[in-house]
Amino acid sequence: MIYNSFFKKILFLSITLLLLSYILRLISVHSEEEEKSYVIKIIDGDTIKLKGNKTVRYLGINTPERDEYYYNEAKSFNKKMVEGKQVTLRFDAVKYDDYNRILAYVYTPDGKCVNIEMLKNGYAFMYPHPFETLLFNKMLEAQRSAVNNQAGIFKRILKDTCSSYKGSKKGFRFHRPECQWGKNIHKKNLVTFHAKKEAFLEGFAPCRRCNP
Ligand SMILES: [Zn+2]
């Protein structure tokens, strides 16, 4: 009897230790995937500079370029959210782009994800790449809300320029019917939209070549 309860205690202790070490390992892996740093400069709506002159490009979104509608608004909003603050960076499957910029989801000190806030308030549209999956659903939810409210850029970019568009389920871009890149989409990946709104509601981004 005594032995029995002794072994039970040992077993209980071993299982607890095993679980604890597993939890600790999870936490340490998680913290390795994060970085904290100070924002020293805002380049535009989706690009910032950190202490040490490192450039960060926000993952999964695209904000207006200098000569485009809502450029200043997007930049100011970004400034208000992060300039001079300590932010937390979280990463997806790919950490650097071809220009050696850090690709990240950026969080404010009070835990808001800037990428999502830009979308929700209509300062950006989704520009997903196949390797960016962590926040896809949350981003889509934010973009849907902006599209349905015609917030910010969606006041303009939902206006239709064609009677239909060709989308690629693989690349998450949509095209004018005559675009060569649209014509090259494999049948099994092809999806047809009859309004830009439909494409944006599914998280598709306009092609940079045919600019639908
Ligand atoms: Zn195109």
Short mmCIF file of C-alpha atoms and ligand atoms in Angstrom, two decimals:
data_model
loop_
_atom_site.label_atom_id
_atom_site.label_comp_id
_atom_site.label_asym_id
_atom_site.label_seq_id
_atom_site.Cartn_x
_atom_site.Cartn_y
_atom_site.Cartn_z
CA MET A 1 0.00 0.00 0.00
CA ILE A 2 2.70 2.48 1.05
CA TYR A 3 4.77 1.61 -2.02
CA ASN A 4 1.77 2.01 -4.24
CA SER A 5 1.03 5.57 -3.12
CA PHE A 6 4.76 6.40 -3.28
CA PHE A 7 4.91 5.32 -6.94
CA LYS A 8 1.73 7.25 -7.70
CA LYS A 9 3.36 10.39 -6.29
CA ILE A 10 6.50 9.80 -8.36
CA LEU A 11 4.40 9.26 -11.48
CA PHE A 12 2.39 12.41 -10.82
CA LEU A 13 5.57 14.42 -10.26
CA SER A 14 7.18 13.09 -13.46
CA ILE A 15 4.13 13.91 -15.57
CA THR A 16 3.93 17.42 -14.08
CA LEU A 17 7.63 18.04 -14.80
CA LEU A 18 7.25 16.76 -18.33
CA LEU A 19 4.28 19.04 -18.98
CA LEU A 20 6.10 22.00 -17.45
CA SER A 21 9.17 21.53 -19.61
CA TYR A 22 6.93 21.22 -22.67
CA ILE A 23 5.10 24.47 -21.83
CA LEU A 24 8.38 26.28 -21.17
CA ARG A 25 9.72 25.12 -24.50
CA LEU A 26 6.62 26.43 -26.28
CA ILE A 27 6.99 29.82 -24.59
CA SER A 28 10.69 30.09 -25.43
CA VAL A 29 10.12 29.18 -29.11
CA HIS A 30 7.38 31.78 -29.21
CA SER A 31 9.55 34.53 -27.76
CA GLU A 32 12.34 33.74 -30.23
CA GLU A 33 9.94 34.63 -33.02
CA GLU A 34 9.43 38.11 -31.61
CA GLU A 35 11.60 41.20 -31.59
CA LYS A 36 11.14 44.54 -29.90
CA SER A 37 12.54 47.80 -31.21
CA TYR A 38 11.92 51.55 -31.43
CA VAL A 39 10.40 53.22 -34.50
CA ILE A 40 12.56 56.18 -35.54
CA LYS A 41 10.94 57.12 -38.86
CA ILE A 42 7.77 56.58 -40.89
CA ILE A 43 8.46 56.10 -44.59
CA ASP A 44 4.83 55.65 -45.71
CA GLY A 45 1.71 53.69 -44.77
CA ASP A 46 3.38 50.28 -44.79
CA THR A 47 7.10 50.94 -44.26
CA ILE A 48 8.99 52.14 -41.17
CA LYS A 49 12.56 52.51 -39.96
CA LEU A 50 13.73 51.08 -36.65
CA LYS A 51 16.61 52.01 -34.37
CA GLY A 52 19.78 50.76 -36.06
CA ASN A 53 18.41 51.91 -39.43
CA LYS A 54 16.58 48.66 -40.16
CA THR A 55 13.65 48.91 -42.57
CA VAL A 56 10.43 47.02 -41.90
CA ARG A 57 7.77 46.36 -44.53
CA TYR A 58 4.37 45.42 -43.09
CA LEU A 59 3.37 41.91 -44.10
CA GLY A 60 0.32 41.15 -46.19
CA ILE A 61 -0.86 44.67 -46.97
CA ASN A 62 -0.32 47.47 -49.48
CA THR A 63 -0.91 51.17 -48.81
CA PRO A 64 -1.13 54.02 -51.39
CA GLU A 65 2.08 55.22 -53.10
CA ARG A 66 3.18 58.88 -52.99
CA ASP A 67 1.10 59.99 -55.99
CA GLU A 68 -2.01 57.98 -55.07
CA TYR A 69 -5.29 58.81 -53.34
CA TYR A 70 -5.08 58.54 -49.54
CA TYR A 71 -1.26 58.46 -49.38
CA ASN A 72 -1.01 61.24 -46.77
CA GLU A 73 -3.86 59.86 -44.70
CA ALA A 74 -2.29 56.38 -44.58
CA LYS A 75 1.12 57.78 -43.65
CA SER A 76 -0.32 59.99 -40.89
CA PHE A 77 -2.30 57.12 -39.42
CA ASN A 78 0.81 54.94 -39.36
CA LYS A 79 2.73 57.79 -37.72
CA LYS A 80 0.08 58.20 -35.04
CA MET A 81 0.17 54.49 -34.28
CA VAL A 82 3.91 53.80 -34.02
CA GLU A 83 6.26 56.79 -34.36
CA GLY A 84 8.71 56.99 -31.44
CA LYS A 85 7.18 53.93 -29.81
CA GLN A 86 8.58 50.55 -28.91
CA VAL A 87 6.91 48.00 -31.18
CA THR A 88 6.90 44.21 -31.23
CA LEU A 89 7.63 42.45 -34.51
CA ARG A 90 6.24 39.02 -35.30
CA PHE A 91 7.22 37.07 -38.37
CA ASP A 92 5.73 34.63 -40.85
CA ALA A 93 7.47 31.96 -42.93
CA VAL A 94 9.75 34.46 -44.73
CA LYS A 95 11.59 37.14 -42.73
CA TYR A 96 13.25 39.28 -45.46
CA ASP A 97 12.16 40.47 -48.92
CA ASP A 98 14.34 40.94 -52.02
CA TYR A 99 15.33 44.44 -50.84
CA ASN A 100 16.53 43.03 -47.49
CA ARG A 101 13.65 44.68 -45.65
CA ILE A 102 12.26 42.87 -42.59
CA LEU A 103 8.76 41.49 -43.24
CA ALA A 104 6.67 41.64 -40.08
CA TYR A 105 3.38 41.97 -38.29
CA VAL A 106 3.91 45.04 -36.11
CA TYR A 107 2.26 45.48 -32.70
CA THR A 108 1.86 48.68 -30.67
CA PRO A 109 2.74 48.73 -26.93
CA ASP A 110 -0.97 48.21 -26.13
CA GLY A 111 -1.08 45.11 -28.33
CA LYS A 112 -2.79 46.40 -31.48
CA CYS A 113 -1.64 44.88 -34.78
CA VAL A 114 -0.86 47.80 -37.10
CA ASN A 115 -1.26 45.69 -40.27
CA ILE A 116 -4.84 44.87 -39.23
CA GLU A 117 -5.64 48.44 -38.11
CA MET A 118 -4.49 49.80 -41.51
CA LEU A 119 -6.89 47.40 -43.23
CA LYS A 120 -9.82 47.90 -40.89
CA ASN A 121 -9.71 51.68 -41.32
CA GLY A 122 -9.35 51.60 -45.10
CA TYR A 123 -5.72 52.78 -45.34
CA ALA A 124 -4.57 49.58 -47.04
CA PHE A 125 -5.77 46.62 -49.05
CA MET A 126 -4.62 43.04 -48.58
CA TYR A 127 -1.63 42.01 -50.68
CA PRO A 128 -1.08 38.43 -49.57
CA HIS A 129 1.74 36.14 -50.67
CA PRO A 130 1.36 32.37 -50.45
CA PHE A 131 3.85 32.14 -47.55
CA GLU A 132 1.89 34.60 -45.39
CA THR A 133 -0.73 32.60 -43.56
CA LEU A 134 -0.63 33.43 -39.85
CA LEU A 135 -3.04 36.39 -39.90
CA PHE A 136 -4.83 35.74 -43.20
CA ASN A 137 -8.27 35.22 -41.65
CA LYS A 138 -8.00 38.19 -39.30
CA MET A 139 -6.85 40.38 -42.17
CA LEU A 140 -9.70 39.23 -44.34
CA GLU A 141 -12.19 40.02 -41.58
CA ALA A 142 -10.71 43.54 -41.24
CA GLN A 143 -10.75 44.14 -45.01
CA ARG A 144 -14.35 42.94 -45.32
CA SER A 145 -15.42 45.44 -42.70
CA ALA A 146 -13.61 48.29 -44.54
CA VAL A 147 -15.09 47.26 -47.92
CA ASN A 148 -18.62 47.05 -46.53
CA ASN A 149 -18.24 50.45 -44.83
CA GLN A 150 -16.51 51.95 -47.90
CA ALA A 151 -13.81 53.21 -45.53
CA GLY A 152 -10.83 55.22 -46.81
CA ILE A 153 -9.40 53.97 -50.11
CA PHE A 154 -12.46 51.78 -50.66
CA LYS A 155 -14.46 54.93 -51.41
CA ARG A 156 -12.54 54.98 -54.72
CA ILE A 157 -11.04 51.63 -55.60
CA LEU A 158 -14.32 49.69 -55.65
CA LYS A 159 -15.48 51.55 -58.79
CA ASP A 160 -15.62 49.04 -61.61
CA THR A 161 -13.48 49.44 -64.72
CA CYS A 162 -14.49 46.17 -66.47
CA SER A 163 -17.58 43.96 -66.57
CA SER A 164 -15.59 41.00 -65.21
CA TYR A 165 -12.19 40.18 -63.73
CA LYS A 166 -10.02 37.09 -63.68
CA GLY A 167 -8.63 35.98 -60.34
CA SER A 168 -6.07 33.36 -59.40
CA LYS A 169 -6.87 31.32 -56.31
CA LYS A 170 -3.18 30.48 -56.09
CA GLY A 171 -1.71 33.97 -56.35
CA PHE A 172 -4.56 36.01 -54.81
CA ARG A 173 -4.46 38.66 -57.57
CA PHE A 174 -7.20 39.76 -59.95
CA HIS A 175 -6.84 41.04 -63.52
CA ARG A 176 -8.58 42.73 -66.42
CA PRO A 177 -9.88 40.09 -68.86
CA GLU A 178 -7.24 41.05 -71.46
CA CYS A 179 -4.23 40.91 -69.11
CA GLN A 180 -1.65 38.34 -70.19
CA TRP A 181 -1.02 37.29 -66.58
CA GLY A 182 -4.77 36.76 -66.19
CA LYS A 183 -4.84 34.69 -69.38
CA ASN A 184 -2.05 32.48 -68.04
CA ILE A 185 -4.03 31.39 -64.95
CA HIS A 186 -4.54 27.63 -64.91
CA LYS A 187 -8.17 26.53 -65.23
CA LYS A 188 -8.18 24.87 -61.81
CA ASN A 189 -7.09 28.14 -60.13
CA LEU A 190 -9.28 30.50 -62.14
CA VAL A 191 -12.10 32.41 -60.49
CA THR A 192 -14.27 35.04 -62.19
CA PHE A 193 -15.52 38.16 -60.40
CA HIS A 194 -18.23 40.45 -61.77
CA ALA A 195 -17.31 43.37 -59.53
CA LYS A 196 -14.12 44.51 -57.82
CA LYS A 197 -16.00 44.45 -54.54
CA GLU A 198 -16.38 40.65 -54.83
CA ALA A 199 -12.62 40.28 -55.32
CA PHE A 200 -11.70 42.51 -52.37
CA LEU A 201 -14.23 40.70 -50.15
CA GLU A 202 -12.26 37.49 -50.82
CA GLY A 203 -8.88 39.11 -50.12
CA PHE A 204 -7.70 39.34 -53.76
CA ALA A 205 -5.44 42.28 -54.71
CA PRO A 206 -5.38 44.14 -58.04
CA CYS A 207 -2.61 43.11 -60.46
CA ARG A 208 0.24 45.63 -60.65
CA ARG A 209 0.58 45.11 -64.41
CA CYS A 210 -2.99 45.64 -65.70
CA ASN A 211 -4.15 47.75 -62.73
CA PRO A 212 -7.84 46.80 -62.94
ZN ZN B 1 -3.08 41.68 -64.69
#
